[in-house]
Amino acid sequence: MPPEKASPSDATLQPGLVGRATANVTGALTAPALGSGSIAVYATPAMIALMEQAAVACADCHLKPGEATVGVALDVKHTAATPPGLDVSAEATLTAVDGRKLSFSIVARDAAGPIGEATHTRLVVDIGRFEARLAGRRPPG
């Protein structure tokens, strides 16, 4: 199957767009609950998921029906601990559009200030073509 060559679907998908996501740090989002440590603080995997949610919120509303984005790269730093009970937020800024490739800069914060930062790459995909390729990776039977 030839690679997809279409560029992102909507001319409104431009650098400078911002997406946001928020969460409350519950016990289920702590390092012990997610298996990423033994201290009951906001887990890095939970912060990463929040960062991706912010990037999705930034881009996906600008896509054509039948398109979605998938994450393909993430470079993240978790720089401060957040205790349970606090709210956290992530803000993703679209920094570049190169064909189907979208690049983001993301900052996560709690009430005390920044807790993490990341650069993130997502690709615009045709959902039907993506699912067809995925079907070829499933085990037989």
Coordinates of N, CA, C and O in Angstrom, one line a residue:
M1 N 0.8 -1.2 0.0 CA 0.0 0.0 0.0 C 0.9 1.2 0.0 O 1.8 1.4 0.9
P2 N 0.7 2.2 -0.9 CA 1.6 3.4 -0.9 C 1.3 4.2 0.3 O 0.2 4.2 0.9
P3 N 2.3 5.0 0.7 CA 2.2 5.9 1.8 C 1.2 7.0 1.5 O 1.0 7.4 0.4
E4 N 0.5 7.4 2.6 CA -0.5 8.5 2.4 C 0.3 9.8 2.1 O 1.3 10.0 2.8
K5 N -0.1 10.5 1.2 CA 0.6 11.8 0.8 C -0.3 13.0 1.1 O 0.2 14.1 1.0
A6 N -1.5 12.8 1.5 CA -2.4 14.0 1.7 C -1.8 14.8 2.8 O -1.3 14.3 3.8
S7 N -2.0 16.1 2.7 CA -1.7 17.0 3.8 C -2.9 17.1 4.7 O -4.0 16.7 4.4
P8 N -2.6 17.6 5.9 CA -3.7 17.8 6.9 C -4.9 18.5 6.2 O -4.7 19.3 5.3
S9 N -6.0 18.1 6.6 CA -7.3 18.4 5.9 C -7.8 19.8 5.9 O -8.5 20.1 5.0
D10 N -7.4 20.6 6.8 CA -8.1 21.9 6.9 C -7.1 23.0 6.9 O -6.1 22.9 7.7
A11 N -7.3 24.0 6.2 CA -6.3 25.1 6.2 C -6.3 25.8 7.5 O -5.3 26.6 7.8
T12 N -7.2 25.6 8.4 CA -7.2 26.2 9.7 C -6.2 25.5 10.6 O -5.9 26.0 11.7
L13 N -5.6 24.4 10.2 CA -4.6 23.6 11.0 C -3.3 24.3 10.8 O -2.5 24.0 9.9
Q14 N -3.0 25.3 11.6 CA -1.8 26.2 11.4 C -1.1 26.3 12.8 O -1.7 26.2 13.8
P15 N 0.2 26.5 12.7 CA 1.0 26.8 13.9 C 0.4 27.9 14.7 O -0.2 28.9 14.2
G16 N 0.4 27.7 16.0 CA -0.1 28.7 16.9 C -1.4 28.3 17.6 O -1.8 28.8 18.6
L17 N -2.1 27.2 17.0 CA -3.3 26.7 17.7 C -2.9 26.1 19.0 O -1.8 25.6 19.2
V18 N -3.9 26.2 20.0 CA -3.6 25.7 21.3 C -4.8 24.8 21.7 O -5.9 25.0 21.4
G19 N -4.4 23.7 22.4 CA -5.4 22.8 23.0 C -5.0 22.5 24.4 O -3.9 22.6 24.8
R20 N -6.1 22.3 25.2 CA -5.9 22.1 26.7 C -6.6 20.9 27.2 O -7.6 20.4 26.6
A21 N -6.1 20.3 28.3 CA -6.7 19.2 29.0 C -6.4 19.4 30.5 O -5.4 19.9 30.8
T22 N -7.4 19.0 31.3 CA -7.2 19.1 32.7 C -7.6 17.8 33.4 O -8.4 17.0 32.9
A23 N -7.1 17.6 34.6 CA -7.4 16.4 35.4 C -7.2 16.7 36.9 O -6.5 17.6 37.2
N24 N -7.9 16.0 37.7 CA -7.7 16.1 39.2 C -6.9 14.9 39.5 O -7.1 13.7 39.1
V25 N -5.8 15.1 40.3 CA -4.9 14.0 40.7 C -5.6 13.2 41.8 O -5.7 13.6 42.9
T26 N -6.2 12.0 41.4 CA -6.8 11.1 42.3 C -5.8 10.0 42.6 O -4.7 9.9 41.9
G27 N -6.1 9.1 43.5 CA -5.2 8.0 43.8 C -4.9 7.1 42.6 O -3.9 6.6 42.5
A28 N -5.9 7.0 41.7 CA -5.7 6.2 40.5 C -4.7 6.8 39.5 O -4.2 6.1 38.6
L29 N -4.3 8.1 39.7 CA -3.4 8.7 38.8 C -2.0 8.8 39.5 O -1.1 9.5 38.9
T30 N -1.8 8.2 40.6 CA -0.5 8.2 41.3 C 0.5 7.2 40.8 O 0.1 6.2 40.2
A31 N 1.7 7.4 41.1 CA 2.8 6.5 40.6 C 2.6 5.0 41.1 O 2.7 4.1 40.3
P32 N 2.2 4.8 42.4 CA 2.0 3.4 42.8 C 0.8 2.7 42.0 O 0.9 1.6 41.7
A33 N -0.2 3.5 41.8 CA -1.4 2.9 41.1 C -1.1 2.6 39.6 O -1.6 1.6 39.1
L34 N -0.2 3.3 39.0 CA 0.2 3.1 37.6 C 1.5 2.3 37.4 O 1.9 2.0 36.3
G35 N 2.1 1.9 38.6 CA 3.3 1.0 38.5 C 4.5 1.8 38.1 O 5.5 1.1 37.6
S36 N 4.5 3.1 38.3 CA 5.7 3.8 37.8 C 6.5 4.4 39.0 O 7.3 5.3 38.8
G37 N 6.3 3.9 40.2 CA 7.0 4.4 41.4 C 6.3 4.0 42.6 O 5.2 3.5 42.6
S38 N 6.9 4.4 43.8 CA 6.3 4.0 45.1 C 5.8 5.1 45.9 O 5.2 4.9 46.9
I39 N 6.0 6.4 45.4 CA 5.6 7.5 46.2 C 4.2 8.0 45.6 O 4.1 8.2 44.3
A40 N 3.3 8.3 46.4 CA 1.9 8.7 46.0 C 1.9 10.2 45.5 O 1.5 11.1 46.2
V41 N 2.4 10.4 44.3 CA 2.4 11.6 43.6 C 1.9 11.4 42.2 O 1.8 10.2 41.7
Y42 N 1.5 12.5 41.5 CA 1.0 12.4 40.1 C 2.1 11.6 39.2 O 3.2 12.0 39.2
A43 N 1.6 10.5 38.6 CA 2.5 9.7 37.8 C 2.9 10.3 36.5 O 2.0 10.9 35.8
T44 N 4.1 10.0 36.1 CA 4.6 10.5 34.8 C 3.7 9.9 33.7 O 3.3 10.6 32.8
P45 N 3.3 8.6 33.7 CA 2.4 8.1 32.6 C 1.1 8.9 32.5 O 0.6 9.1 31.4
A46 N 0.6 9.3 33.7 CA -0.7 10.1 33.7 C -0.4 11.4 33.1 O -1.3 11.9 32.3
M47 N 0.7 12.1 33.4 CA 1.0 13.4 32.8 C 1.2 13.3 31.3 O 0.7 14.1 30.6
I48 N 1.8 12.2 30.8 CA 2.0 12.0 29.4 C 0.7 11.9 28.7 O 0.4 12.5 27.7
A49 N -0.3 11.1 29.3 CA -1.6 10.9 28.7 C -2.3 12.3 28.7 O -3.0 12.6 27.7
L50 N -2.2 13.1 29.7 CA -2.8 14.4 29.7 C -2.2 15.3 28.6 O -2.9 16.0 27.9
M51 N -0.9 15.2 28.4 CA -0.2 16.0 27.4 C -0.8 15.6 26.0 O -1.1 16.5 25.2
E52 N -0.9 14.3 25.8 CA -1.4 13.8 24.5 C -2.9 14.3 24.3 O -3.3 14.7 23.2
Q53 N -3.7 14.3 25.4 CA -5.0 14.7 25.3 C -5.1 16.2 24.9 O -5.9 16.6 24.1
A54 N -4.2 17.0 25.4 CA -4.1 18.4 25.0 C -3.8 18.6 23.5 O -4.4 19.4 22.8
A55 N -2.9 17.8 23.0 CA -2.5 17.8 21.6 C -3.7 17.4 20.7 O -3.9 18.0 19.7
V56 N -4.4 16.3 21.1 CA -5.5 15.9 20.4 C -6.6 17.0 20.4 O -7.2 17.3 19.3
A57 N -6.8 17.6 21.5 CA -7.8 18.7 21.6 C -7.4 19.9 20.6 O -8.3 20.6 20.1
C58 N -6.1 20.1 20.5 CA -5.6 21.1 19.6 C -5.9 20.8 18.1 O -6.4 21.7 17.4
A59 N -5.7 19.6 17.7 CA -5.7 19.3 16.3 C -6.9 18.6 15.7 O -7.4 19.0 14.6
D60 N -7.5 17.7 16.5 CA -8.5 16.8 15.9 C -9.8 17.5 15.4 O -10.4 17.1 14.5
C61 N -10.1 18.7 16.0 CA -11.3 19.4 15.6 C -11.1 20.1 14.3 O -12.1 20.6 13.7
H62 N -9.9 20.1 13.7 CA -9.6 20.7 12.5 C -9.5 19.7 11.3 O -9.2 20.0 10.2
L63 N -9.8 18.4 11.6 CA -9.6 17.4 10.6 C -10.9 17.1 9.9 O -12.0 17.4 10.4
K64 N -10.8 16.5 8.7 CA -11.9 16.1 7.9 C -12.6 14.8 8.6 O -11.9 14.1 9.3
P65 N -13.9 14.6 8.3 CA -14.5 13.4 8.8 C -13.7 12.2 8.2 O -13.2 12.2 7.1
G66 N -13.4 11.2 9.0 CA -12.7 10.0 8.6 C -11.2 10.2 8.9 O -10.4 9.2 8.5
E67 N -10.7 11.3 9.4 CA -9.3 11.5 9.8 C -9.2 11.5 11.3 O -10.1 11.9 12.0
A68 N -8.0 11.2 11.7 CA -7.6 11.3 13.2 C -6.1 11.5 13.2 O -5.4 11.5 12.2
T69 N -5.6 11.8 14.4 CA -4.2 11.9 14.6 C -3.8 10.7 15.5 O -4.5 10.3 16.4
V70 N -2.5 10.3 15.3 CA -1.9 9.3 16.1 C -0.6 9.8 16.6 O 0.2 10.4 15.8
G71 N -0.2 9.5 17.9 CA 1.0 10.0 18.4 C 2.1 9.0 17.9 O 2.0 7.8 17.9
V72 N 3.3 9.6 17.5 CA 4.4 8.8 17.0 C 5.7 9.1 17.7 O 6.7 8.4 17.6
A73 N 5.8 10.3 18.4 CA 7.0 10.6 19.1 C 6.7 11.5 20.3 O 5.8 12.4 20.2
L74 N 7.5 11.4 21.4 CA 7.2 12.2 22.6 C 8.6 12.3 23.3 O 9.2 11.3 23.6
D75 N 9.0 13.5 23.6 CA 10.2 13.8 24.4 C 9.7 14.6 25.6 O 9.3 15.7 25.5
V76 N 9.7 13.9 26.8 CA 9.0 14.5 27.9 C 10.0 14.7 29.1 O 10.9 13.8 29.3
K77 N 9.8 15.7 29.9 CA 10.5 15.9 31.2 C 9.4 16.2 32.2 O 8.5 17.0 32.1
H78 N 9.5 15.4 33.3 CA 8.6 15.6 34.5 C 9.4 16.3 35.5 O 10.3 15.6 36.1
T79 N 9.2 17.6 35.8 CA 10.1 18.4 36.5 C 9.7 18.7 38.0 O 10.5 19.2 38.7
A80 N 8.4 18.4 38.3 CA 8.0 18.7 39.7 C 6.9 17.7 40.1 O 6.1 17.3 39.3
A81 N 6.9 17.4 41.4 CA 5.9 16.4 41.9 C 4.6 17.2 42.2 O 4.6 18.3 42.7
T82 N 3.4 16.5 42.0 CA 2.1 17.0 42.4 C 1.4 16.0 43.3 O 1.3 14.8 42.9
P83 N 1.0 16.4 44.5 CA 0.3 15.5 45.4 C -1.2 15.3 44.9 O -1.7 16.1 44.2
P84 N -1.8 14.2 45.4 CA -3.2 13.9 45.1 C -4.0 15.1 45.6 O -3.7 15.7 46.6
G85 N -5.1 15.3 45.0 CA -6.1 16.4 45.3 C -5.9 17.6 44.5 O -6.9 18.4 44.4
L86 N -4.8 17.9 43.9 CA -4.6 19.1 43.1 C -5.1 18.8 41.7 O -5.1 17.7 41.2
D87 N -5.5 19.9 41.0 CA -5.8 19.8 39.6 C -4.5 20.0 38.8 O -3.6 20.8 39.2
V88 N -4.4 19.4 37.7 CA -3.3 19.6 36.8 C -3.8 19.9 35.4 O -5.0 19.5 35.1
S89 N -3.1 20.6 34.6 CA -3.5 21.0 33.2 C -2.3 20.9 32.3 O -1.2 20.9 32.7
A90 N -2.6 20.7 31.0 CA -1.6 20.6 30.0 C -2.1 21.5 28.9 O -3.3 21.5 28.5
E91 N -1.2 22.3 28.3 CA -1.5 23.2 27.2 C -0.5 22.8 26.0 O 0.7 22.9 26.2
A92 N -1.1 22.4 24.9 CA -0.3 22.0 23.7 C -0.4 23.1 22.7 O -1.5 23.5 22.3
T93 N 0.7 23.5 22.2 CA 0.7 24.5 21.1 C 1.3 23.9 19.8 O 2.4 23.3 19.9
L94 N 0.5 24.0 18.8 CA 1.0 23.4 17.5 C 2.1 24.3 17.0 O 1.9 25.5 16.8
T95 N 3.3 23.8 16.8 CA 4.4 24.6 16.4 C 4.8 24.4 14.9 O 5.4 25.3 14.4
A96 N 4.4 23.3 14.3 CA 4.7 23.1 12.9 C 3.8 22.1 12.2 O 3.3 21.2 12.9
V97 N 3.5 22.4 11.0 CA 2.7 21.5 10.1 C 3.6 21.2 8.9 O 3.9 22.1 8.2
D98 N 3.9 19.9 8.7 CA 4.7 19.4 7.6 C 4.0 18.3 6.9 O 4.2 17.1 7.3
G99 N 3.1 18.6 6.0 CA 2.3 17.5 5.4 C 1.4 16.9 6.4 O 0.6 17.7 7.1
R100 N 1.5 15.6 6.7 CA 0.7 15.0 7.7 C 1.3 15.1 9.1 O 0.6 14.7 10.1
K101 N 2.5 15.5 9.2 CA 3.2 15.6 10.5 C 2.9 16.9 11.2 O 3.1 18.0 10.7
L102 N 2.4 16.7 12.5 CA 2.1 17.9 13.3 C 3.1 17.8 14.5 O 3.3 16.8 15.2
S103 N 3.7 19.0 14.8 CA 4.6 19.1 15.9 C 4.0 20.0 17.0 O 3.5 21.1 16.7
F104 N 4.2 19.6 18.3 CA 3.6 20.3 19.4 C 4.7 20.6 20.4 O 5.6 19.8 20.7
S105 N 4.5 21.7 21.1 CA 5.2 22.0 22.4 C 4.2 22.0 23.5 O 3.1 22.6 23.3
I106 N 4.4 21.3 24.6 CA 3.4 21.1 25.6 C 4.0 21.4 27.0 O 5.2 21.1 27.3
V107 N 3.2 22.1 27.8 CA 3.6 22.4 29.2 C 2.5 21.9 30.1 O 1.3 22.2 29.8
A108 N 2.9 21.2 31.1 CA 1.9 20.8 32.2 C 2.2 21.6 33.4 O 3.3 21.9 33.8
R109 N 1.0 21.9 34.1 CA 1.1 22.7 35.3 C 0.2 22.2 36.4 O -0.8 21.6 36.1
D110 N 0.5 22.6 37.7 CA -0.4 22.5 38.8 C -0.5 23.9 39.4 O 0.0 24.8 38.8
A111 N -1.2 24.0 40.5 CA -1.4 25.3 41.1 C -0.1 26.0 41.5 O 0.0 27.2 41.5
A112 N 1.0 25.2 41.7 CA 2.2 25.8 42.1 C 3.1 26.2 41.0 O 4.1 26.9 41.1
G113 N 2.8 25.8 39.8 CA 3.6 26.2 38.6 C 3.8 25.0 37.7 O 3.1 24.0 37.7
P114 N 4.8 25.1 36.8 CA 5.1 24.1 35.8 C 5.5 22.8 36.5 O 6.2 22.8 37.4
I115 N 5.0 21.6 35.9 CA 5.4 20.3 36.4 C 6.1 19.5 35.3 O 6.6 18.4 35.6
G116 N 5.9 19.9 34.1 CA 6.5 19.1 33.0 C 6.4 19.8 31.7 O 5.7 20.8 31.5
E117 N 7.2 19.4 30.7 CA 7.3 19.9 29.4 C 7.6 18.8 28.4 O 8.2 17.8 28.8
A118 N 7.1 19.0 27.2 CA 7.3 18.0 26.2 C 7.3 18.6 24.8 O 6.7 19.6 24.5
T119 N 8.0 17.9 23.8 CA 7.7 18.0 22.4 C 7.1 16.8 22.0 O 7.4 15.7 22.4
H120 N 6.1 16.9 21.0 CA 5.3 15.8 20.7 C 5.0 15.8 19.2 O 4.8 16.9 18.6
T121 N 5.0 14.7 18.5 CA 4.7 14.6 17.1 C 3.5 13.7 16.9 O 3.5 12.6 17.5
R122 N 2.6 14.1 16.1 CA 1.4 13.3 15.7 C 1.3 13.3 14.2 O 1.8 14.2 13.6
L123 N 0.7 12.2 13.7 CA 0.5 12.2 12.2 C -1.0 12.1 12.0 O -1.8 11.5 12.7
V124 N -1.4 12.8 10.9 CA -2.8 12.8 10.5 C -3.0 11.5 9.7 O -2.2 11.3 8.8
V125 N -4.0 10.7 10.0 CA -4.2 9.4 9.3 C -5.6 9.3 8.8 O -6.5 9.9 9.4
D126 N -5.8 8.6 7.7 CA -7.1 8.2 7.3 C -7.5 7.0 8.2 O -6.8 6.0 8.2
I127 N -8.6 7.1 8.9 CA -9.0 6.1 9.8 C -9.2 4.7 9.1 O -8.8 3.7 9.6
G128 N -9.9 4.7 8.0 CA -10.1 3.5 7.3 C -8.8 2.8 6.9 O -8.7 1.6 7.1
R129 N -7.9 3.5 6.3 CA -6.6 3.0 5.9 C -5.8 2.5 7.1 O -5.2 1.4 7.1
F130 N -5.9 3.3 8.2 CA -5.2 2.9 9.4 C -5.7 1.6 10.0 O -5.0 0.7 10.3
E131 N -7.0 1.5 10.0 CA -7.6 0.3 10.6 C -7.4 -0.9 9.7 O -7.2 -2.1 10.2
A132 N -7.3 -0.7 8.4 CA -7.0 -1.8 7.5 C -5.6 -2.3 7.7 O -5.4 -3.6 7.7
R133 N -4.6 -1.4 7.9 CA -3.3 -1.9 8.3 C -3.2 -2.6 9.6 O -2.5 -3.5 9.8
L134 N -4.0 -2.1 10.5 CA -4.0 -2.6 11.9 C -4.6 -4.1 11.8 O -4.0 -5.0 12.5
A135 N -5.5 -4.3 11.0 CA -6.1 -5.6 10.9 C -5.1 -6.7 10.4 O -5.1 -7.8 10.9
G136 N -4.1 -6.2 9.6 CA -3.0 -7.1 9.2 C -2.1 -7.5 10.3 O -1.3 -8.4 10.1
R137 N -2.1 -6.8 11.4 CA -1.2 -7.1 12.5 C -1.9 -7.9 13.6 O -1.2 -8.3 14.6
R138 N -3.1 -8.2 13.5 CA -3.8 -9.0 14.5 C -3.5 -10.5 14.3 O -3.3 -10.9 13.2
P139 N -3.4 -11.2 15.4 CA -3.1 -12.6 15.3 C -4.2 -13.4 14.6 O -5.4 -13.0 14.6
P140 N -3.9 -14.5 13.9 CA -4.9 -15.2 13.1 C -5.9 -15.8 14.1 O -5.6 -16.1 15.2
G141 N -7.2 -16.0 13.6 CA -8.2 -16.7 14.4 C -9.0 -15.7 15.0 O -9.9 -15.6 15.6

